[in-house]
Amino acid sequence: PMYTREMQELLASTVDDYDPEKVLNLDEDESTNFAVYADSTIIIEGGDSVNTVTLVDDENSTYVITNADETVTGLNAGDVFVYPYAEGEILIVKVADIELDGTVVTITGDELEMEEVFSHVKIESKSDPENIEVDDSNASEGVTYVGEADVNYFESSDDVSTQGVESGNTDGSTELIAKVFNIDFVDYGNENYKTTVTGSVGLKLKLSLKFHITKSLQRVEFKMNGGLQGELSVSGKISKNKVLSSINATIVPGVDCKFEVSFHISLTGKASFIFGFDLMGGFAFQHDANGFSFEKLYKTAEPIVKTEFSGTLYLALQFTPVVELLKGAVWRGEGRGRL
């Protein structure tokens, strides 16, 4: 699908190939990181005394505009509008409900998909590790985010080859700092076995994103570079998926890539082990006339494990991405990428 004529035209295009009134350029690069408003998207204009935004409540999807002109008062449920109301601030809203009180307009927003706003999107960039944030509000019971640390669980394991895993960076760049999670829980869910899991894991990440939308195809390529290390003690029988956190990475100003990171452990027996592997994985999520599809772009390095245990052991990371543009339009990948 990346070789279709429509997609190749997008990949070769710049902002100069589109109507300048419909182009949203997200940085100074004119060859990429831009979006083009769809013909159906209503573009609102304002001024010093017209269409003044007095309330932006994204959490409740409520927006108030005073001194509204007919471009705002004439909006109807189902309309999608964009309004660059201040320097660096843009409302992108699908109208669910609109209330008029003279020239004061209260708009309630509806859930909005990316393709409802834009006919074309071309984003190709990497996230600065400093712009990767952890939200542990959805972490599983027994998982606690403790902050950033320069961890190396293998530092005393001279008999184990850990090149690449030690630093968590495989491209020769500056060493990454790990996001560290403590794990401590008891599980009684499998055939009345009592299973205990204790320890910690450190996740190091750099992210890159390629996100392309045309009129008939949406595709996101999500790649990561870094490492995962951990030290766990497990006894019993368990096959559990534990959510570590949600990660929010700003790719370019106005474009956030959010994804849930889950840690899956499957074990029968008793083990105390140190593990680590380089994250060089990538996924492509695609939506076209045939529906959603998923592709693993390339293989992650084999894990390195130093352990003493009896039984069987399986470890994996899972990712579910969401791309959000300017806190309004959203693209969601269906299913999970697993490493």
Short mmCIF file of C-alpha atoms in Angstrom, two decimals:
data_model
loop_
_atom_site.label_atom_id
_atom_site.label_comp_id
_atom_site.label_asym_id
_atom_site.label_seq_id
_atom_site.Cartn_x
_atom_site.Cartn_y
_atom_site.Cartn_z
CA PRO A 1 0.00 0.00 0.00
CA MET A 2 2.92 2.39 0.54
CA TYR A 3 3.60 1.93 -3.19
CA THR A 4 0.19 3.04 -4.38
CA ARG A 5 0.14 6.15 -6.53
CA GLU A 6 -1.80 8.07 -3.90
CA MET A 7 0.71 7.27 -1.16
CA GLN A 8 3.74 7.95 -3.34
CA GLU A 9 2.32 11.36 -4.22
CA LEU A 10 1.94 12.13 -0.50
CA LEU A 11 5.48 10.98 0.29
CA ALA A 12 6.88 13.20 -2.48
CA SER A 13 4.74 16.22 -1.61
CA THR A 14 5.56 19.39 0.34
CA VAL A 15 3.33 22.07 1.82
CA ASP A 16 3.62 23.96 -1.48
CA ASP A 17 1.57 21.27 -3.24
CA TYR A 18 -1.61 22.13 -1.32
CA ASP A 19 -3.94 25.09 -0.80
CA PRO A 20 -2.02 27.26 1.70
CA GLU A 21 -5.25 28.13 3.53
CA LYS A 22 -5.77 24.44 4.31
CA VAL A 23 -2.23 23.52 5.37
CA LEU A 24 -1.25 23.11 9.02
CA ASN A 25 2.55 23.06 9.18
CA LEU A 26 3.81 21.74 12.50
CA ASP A 27 7.43 22.87 12.20
CA GLU A 28 9.76 24.76 9.87
CA ASP A 29 10.35 21.79 7.58
CA GLU A 30 8.15 22.24 4.51
CA SER A 31 8.74 18.70 3.25
CA THR A 32 7.13 16.85 6.17
CA ASN A 33 5.30 17.19 9.51
CA PHE A 34 2.22 18.84 8.09
CA ALA A 35 -1.50 18.14 7.68
CA VAL A 36 -4.08 19.30 5.15
CA TYR A 37 -7.63 20.07 6.21
CA ALA A 38 -10.39 18.15 4.46
CA ASP A 39 -12.81 20.06 2.23
CA SER A 40 -15.59 19.46 4.78
CA THR A 41 -13.60 20.97 7.66
CA ILE A 42 -14.83 24.46 8.59
CA ILE A 43 -12.02 26.94 9.22
CA ILE A 44 -13.01 29.65 11.70
CA GLU A 45 -11.30 33.04 11.71
CA GLY A 46 -11.21 35.52 14.57
CA GLY A 47 -9.89 38.89 15.58
CA ASP A 48 -9.43 41.23 18.51
CA SER A 49 -13.17 41.54 19.17
CA VAL A 50 -14.70 38.62 17.27
CA ASN A 51 -14.90 34.91 18.20
CA THR A 52 -13.13 35.27 21.53
CA VAL A 53 -12.40 31.91 23.19
CA THR A 54 -13.13 32.22 26.91
CA LEU A 55 -13.19 28.55 27.95
CA VAL A 56 -11.25 25.52 26.76
CA ASP A 57 -12.10 22.43 28.80
CA ASP A 58 -10.64 19.48 26.91
CA GLU A 59 -11.39 17.05 29.73
CA ASN A 60 -15.15 17.67 29.43
CA SER A 61 -15.04 18.65 25.74
CA THR A 62 -16.62 22.04 26.48
CA TYR A 63 -15.71 25.27 24.70
CA VAL A 64 -17.14 28.78 25.05
CA ILE A 65 -16.77 31.47 22.38
CA THR A 66 -18.04 35.01 22.97
CA ASN A 67 -18.75 37.77 20.44
CA ALA A 68 -19.36 34.95 17.99
CA ASP A 69 -20.03 35.72 14.33
CA GLU A 70 -22.19 33.68 11.97
CA THR A 71 -19.39 31.21 11.19
CA VAL A 72 -19.64 30.06 14.82
CA THR A 73 -23.35 30.60 15.53
CA GLY A 74 -24.16 28.75 12.31
CA LEU A 75 -22.39 25.55 13.37
CA ASN A 76 -24.51 22.41 13.64
CA ALA A 77 -24.16 19.04 15.35
CA GLY A 78 -21.81 16.88 13.31
CA ASP A 79 -19.80 19.81 11.92
CA VAL A 80 -16.01 19.65 12.27
CA PHE A 81 -14.22 22.97 12.71
CA VAL A 82 -10.72 24.25 13.38
CA TYR A 83 -10.01 27.61 14.95
CA PRO A 84 -6.46 28.99 15.41
CA TYR A 85 -7.60 31.37 18.14
CA ALA A 86 -4.21 32.35 19.60
CA GLU A 87 -0.50 31.98 18.88
CA GLY A 88 0.23 28.26 19.00
CA GLU A 89 -3.34 27.39 20.06
CA ILE A 90 -5.85 25.66 17.79
CA LEU A 91 -9.28 24.26 18.56
CA ILE A 92 -10.13 21.11 16.60
CA VAL A 93 -13.69 20.10 17.47
CA LYS A 94 -16.50 17.93 16.16
CA VAL A 95 -19.75 19.48 17.37
CA ALA A 96 -21.95 17.21 19.47
CA ASP A 97 -24.15 20.02 20.79
CA ILE A 98 -24.28 23.81 20.50
CA GLU A 99 -26.08 26.33 22.73
CA LEU A 100 -26.60 29.99 21.82
CA ASP A 101 -27.12 32.86 24.24
CA GLY A 102 -26.98 35.89 22.00
CA THR A 103 -23.40 35.98 20.76
CA VAL A 104 -22.17 33.62 23.48
CA VAL A 105 -21.78 30.10 22.13
CA THR A 106 -21.19 26.98 24.22
CA ILE A 107 -20.03 23.98 22.23
CA THR A 108 -19.83 20.40 23.44
CA GLY A 109 -17.36 18.33 21.45
CA ASP A 110 -17.74 14.77 20.21
CA GLU A 111 -15.09 12.07 19.70
CA LEU A 112 -13.15 12.94 16.59
CA GLU A 113 -11.15 10.68 14.31
CA MET A 114 -8.13 12.00 12.42
CA GLU A 115 -9.56 11.35 8.95
CA GLU A 116 -12.65 13.45 9.74
CA VAL A 117 -10.46 16.56 9.98
CA PHE A 118 -7.65 16.00 7.50
CA SER A 119 -7.51 14.74 3.94
CA HIS A 120 -3.72 14.28 4.11
CA VAL A 121 -1.25 13.91 6.98
CA LYS A 122 2.51 13.49 6.66
CA ILE A 123 4.45 13.17 9.92
CA GLU A 124 7.97 11.72 10.04
CA SER A 125 10.00 12.44 13.14
CA LYS A 126 11.71 11.16 16.29
CA SER A 127 10.92 11.95 19.88
CA ASP A 128 13.52 13.46 22.18
CA PRO A 129 13.89 11.11 25.18
CA GLU A 130 13.27 14.13 27.42
CA ASN A 131 9.79 14.40 25.91
CA ILE A 132 8.76 10.89 26.96
CA GLU A 133 6.51 10.97 30.03
CA VAL A 134 5.04 8.20 32.18
CA ASP A 135 1.40 8.12 33.29
CA ASP A 136 0.99 5.30 35.82
CA SER A 137 -2.68 6.00 36.61
CA ASN A 138 -3.64 2.82 34.73
CA ALA A 139 -0.86 0.62 36.14
CA SER A 140 -1.89 -2.84 37.28
CA GLU A 141 -2.16 -3.65 40.95
CA GLY A 142 1.28 -4.43 42.30
CA VAL A 143 3.08 -2.20 39.78
CA THR A 144 4.53 1.13 40.99
CA TYR A 145 6.44 3.70 38.95
CA VAL A 146 9.35 4.97 41.05
CA GLY A 147 10.97 7.41 38.62
CA GLU A 148 14.06 7.60 36.45
CA ALA A 149 17.38 5.99 37.29
CA ASP A 150 20.59 4.91 35.58
CA VAL A 151 20.14 1.20 36.23
CA ASN A 152 22.16 -1.81 35.12
CA TYR A 153 20.97 -5.09 36.60
CA PHE A 154 23.86 -6.95 34.95
CA GLU A 155 26.69 -4.88 36.45
CA SER A 156 27.86 -7.78 38.64
CA SER A 157 27.19 -10.47 36.02
CA ASP A 158 30.58 -10.78 34.33
CA ASP A 159 29.75 -14.20 32.93
CA VAL A 160 26.84 -12.85 30.91
CA SER A 161 27.33 -10.98 27.63
CA THR A 162 25.14 -7.87 27.85
CA GLN A 163 26.52 -5.56 25.21
CA GLY A 164 23.74 -3.26 24.05
CA VAL A 165 21.44 -4.37 26.86
CA GLU A 166 23.62 -2.63 29.42
CA SER A 167 23.21 0.77 27.85
CA GLY A 168 19.81 0.27 26.36
CA ASN A 169 20.82 2.15 23.23
CA THR A 170 21.71 0.40 20.03
CA ASP A 171 22.46 3.34 17.76
CA GLY A 172 25.56 4.71 19.45
CA SER A 173 23.71 7.68 20.93
CA THR A 174 23.94 9.13 24.41
CA GLU A 175 22.97 6.59 27.04
CA LEU A 176 19.30 6.61 27.95
CA ILE A 177 17.94 6.86 31.46
CA ALA A 178 15.50 4.12 32.47
CA LYS A 179 11.92 4.48 33.63
CA VAL A 180 11.90 2.16 36.66
CA PHE A 181 8.92 0.17 37.97
CA ASN A 182 8.70 -1.91 41.15
CA ILE A 183 6.65 -5.11 40.96
CA ASP A 184 5.21 -6.79 44.04
CA PHE A 185 2.02 -8.85 43.95
CA VAL A 186 0.44 -12.14 45.00
CA ASP A 187 -1.90 -14.00 42.65
CA TYR A 188 -4.36 -16.79 43.47
CA GLY A 189 -5.99 -16.95 40.05
CA ASN A 190 -4.54 -20.14 38.53
CA GLU A 191 -5.94 -23.43 39.90
CA ASN A 192 -5.62 -22.21 43.51
CA TYR A 193 -1.87 -21.79 43.18
CA LYS A 194 -0.44 -19.01 45.29
CA THR A 195 1.97 -17.11 43.07
CA THR A 196 4.25 -14.32 44.26
CA VAL A 197 6.17 -11.95 42.00
CA THR A 198 8.63 -9.35 43.31
CA GLY A 199 11.35 -7.25 41.73
CA SER A 200 11.76 -4.32 39.39
CA VAL A 201 12.12 -3.51 35.69
CA GLY A 202 13.74 -0.60 33.88
CA LEU A 203 12.50 0.56 30.48
CA LYS A 204 14.67 2.73 28.19
CA LEU A 205 13.08 4.21 25.08
CA LYS A 206 13.63 6.37 22.06
CA LEU A 207 10.72 6.58 19.63
CA SER A 208 10.18 7.45 16.00
CA LEU A 209 6.91 7.84 14.16
CA LYS A 210 5.87 7.84 10.53
CA PHE A 211 2.22 8.70 10.15
CA HIS A 212 0.56 9.04 6.76
CA ILE A 213 -3.05 9.67 5.82
CA THR A 214 -4.49 9.89 2.32
CA LYS A 215 -8.13 9.82 1.28
CA SER A 216 -8.15 6.01 1.16
CA LEU A 217 -5.35 4.89 3.50
CA GLN A 218 -4.11 5.54 7.02
CA ARG A 219 -0.82 4.04 8.16
CA VAL A 220 1.33 4.54 11.23
CA GLU A 221 4.82 3.09 11.59
CA PHE A 222 5.94 3.11 15.17
CA LYS A 223 9.56 2.19 15.97
CA MET A 224 11.49 2.10 19.20
CA ASN A 225 15.11 1.87 20.19
CA GLY A 226 16.26 1.21 23.73
CA GLY A 227 16.32 -1.63 26.20
CA LEU A 228 14.45 -3.47 28.91
CA GLN A 229 16.11 -4.92 31.99
CA GLY A 230 14.71 -6.43 35.12
CA GLU A 231 15.23 -8.58 38.17
CA LEU A 232 12.32 -10.73 39.31
CA SER A 233 11.62 -13.51 41.77
CA VAL A 234 8.63 -15.69 40.94
CA SER A 235 7.19 -18.80 42.58
CA GLY A 236 4.07 -20.69 41.59
CA LYS A 237 2.12 -20.88 38.37
CA ILE A 238 1.28 -17.70 36.51
CA SER A 239 0.34 -16.34 33.11
CA LYS A 240 -0.40 -12.66 33.62
CA ASN A 241 -0.36 -9.43 31.65
CA LYS A 242 0.65 -6.52 33.90
CA VAL A 243 0.25 -2.95 32.70
CA LEU A 244 3.36 -0.93 33.58
CA SER A 245 1.99 2.44 32.50
CA SER A 246 0.94 4.64 29.65
CA ILE A 247 3.72 6.46 27.83
CA ASN A 248 3.16 9.87 26.26
CA ALA A 249 5.79 10.96 23.75
CA THR A 250 5.74 14.32 21.99
CA ILE A 251 7.00 13.62 18.46
CA VAL A 252 6.83 17.18 17.15
CA PRO A 253 5.03 20.11 18.83
CA GLY A 254 1.32 19.33 18.66
CA VAL A 255 1.72 15.62 17.88
CA ASP A 256 1.65 13.13 20.73
CA CYS A 257 2.03 9.38 20.49
CA LYS A 258 0.50 7.59 23.46
CA PHE A 259 0.70 3.90 24.13
CA GLU A 260 0.09 1.45 26.90
CA VAL A 261 3.05 -0.73 27.88
CA SER A 262 2.20 -4.16 29.23
CA PHE A 263 4.60 -6.72 30.63
CA HIS A 264 3.55 -10.34 30.17
CA ILE A 265 5.05 -13.11 32.28
CA SER A 266 4.21 -16.78 32.00
CA LEU A 267 5.94 -19.22 34.35
CA THR A 268 5.43 -22.53 36.06
CA GLY A 269 7.89 -23.28 38.83
CA LYS A 270 10.18 -21.12 40.91
CA ALA A 271 12.71 -18.63 39.60
CA SER A 272 14.93 -15.71 40.53
CA PHE A 273 16.34 -14.16 37.43
CA ILE A 274 17.89 -11.13 35.78
CA PHE A 275 16.78 -10.48 32.23
CA GLY A 276 17.34 -7.93 29.52
CA PHE A 277 16.95 -7.38 25.82
CA ASP A 278 17.44 -4.61 23.31
CA LEU A 279 14.31 -2.98 22.00
CA MET A 280 14.80 -2.60 18.28
CA GLY A 281 11.22 -3.41 17.42
CA GLY A 282 8.72 -1.72 15.21
CA PHE A 283 5.12 -2.06 14.17
CA ALA A 284 2.90 -0.81 11.38
CA PHE A 285 -0.83 -0.35 11.90
CA GLN A 286 -2.85 0.28 8.78
CA HIS A 287 -6.46 1.09 7.96
CA ASP A 288 -7.78 0.91 4.40
CA ALA A 289 -10.75 -0.46 2.48
CA ASN A 290 -9.97 -3.93 3.82
CA GLY A 291 -10.09 -2.81 7.47
CA PHE A 292 -7.26 -2.77 10.02
CA SER A 293 -4.06 -4.74 9.58
CA PHE A 294 -0.90 -5.15 11.64
CA GLU A 295 2.69 -5.76 10.58
CA LYS A 296 5.84 -6.36 12.59
CA LEU A 297 8.57 -4.37 10.86
CA TYR A 298 11.67 -6.10 12.18
CA LYS A 299 12.78 -8.46 14.88
CA THR A 300 13.85 -7.59 18.39
CA ALA A 301 17.18 -8.94 19.64
CA GLU A 302 16.95 -12.20 21.54
CA PRO A 303 16.67 -11.68 25.30
CA ILE A 304 19.57 -12.35 27.65
CA VAL A 305 18.55 -14.13 30.84
CA LYS A 306 20.66 -15.09 33.83
CA THR A 307 18.55 -17.30 36.02
CA GLU A 308 18.20 -20.30 38.27
CA PHE A 309 14.77 -21.89 38.00
CA SER A 310 12.79 -25.01 37.29
CA GLY A 311 9.87 -24.89 34.89
CA THR A 312 9.06 -22.83 31.83
CA LEU A 313 9.40 -19.07 31.38
CA TYR A 314 7.98 -16.63 28.83
CA LEU A 315 8.39 -12.81 28.84
CA ALA A 316 6.99 -10.21 26.45
CA LEU A 317 6.20 -6.50 26.09
CA GLN A 318 3.00 -5.29 24.44
CA PHE A 319 2.20 -1.87 22.96
CA THR A 320 -1.09 -0.28 21.86
CA PRO A 321 -0.52 3.08 20.13
CA VAL A 322 -2.71 6.18 19.88
CA VAL A 323 -1.65 9.23 17.85
CA GLU A 324 -3.18 12.57 18.87
CA LEU A 325 -2.86 15.78 16.88
CA LEU A 326 -3.29 19.09 18.73
CA LYS A 327 -5.36 17.49 21.53
CA GLY A 328 -8.26 17.04 19.16
CA ALA A 329 -8.08 14.57 16.31
CA VAL A 330 -7.16 11.03 17.33
CA TRP A 331 -5.96 7.91 15.49
CA ARG A 332 -6.05 4.59 17.32
CA GLY A 333 -4.31 1.37 16.40
CA GLU A 334 -6.46 -1.72 16.82
CA GLY A 335 -4.87 -4.66 18.55
CA ARG A 336 -1.48 -4.84 20.24
CA GLY A 337 2.09 -4.99 19.03
CA ARG A 338 4.10 -7.55 20.98
CA LEU A 339 7.86 -7.83 21.49
#
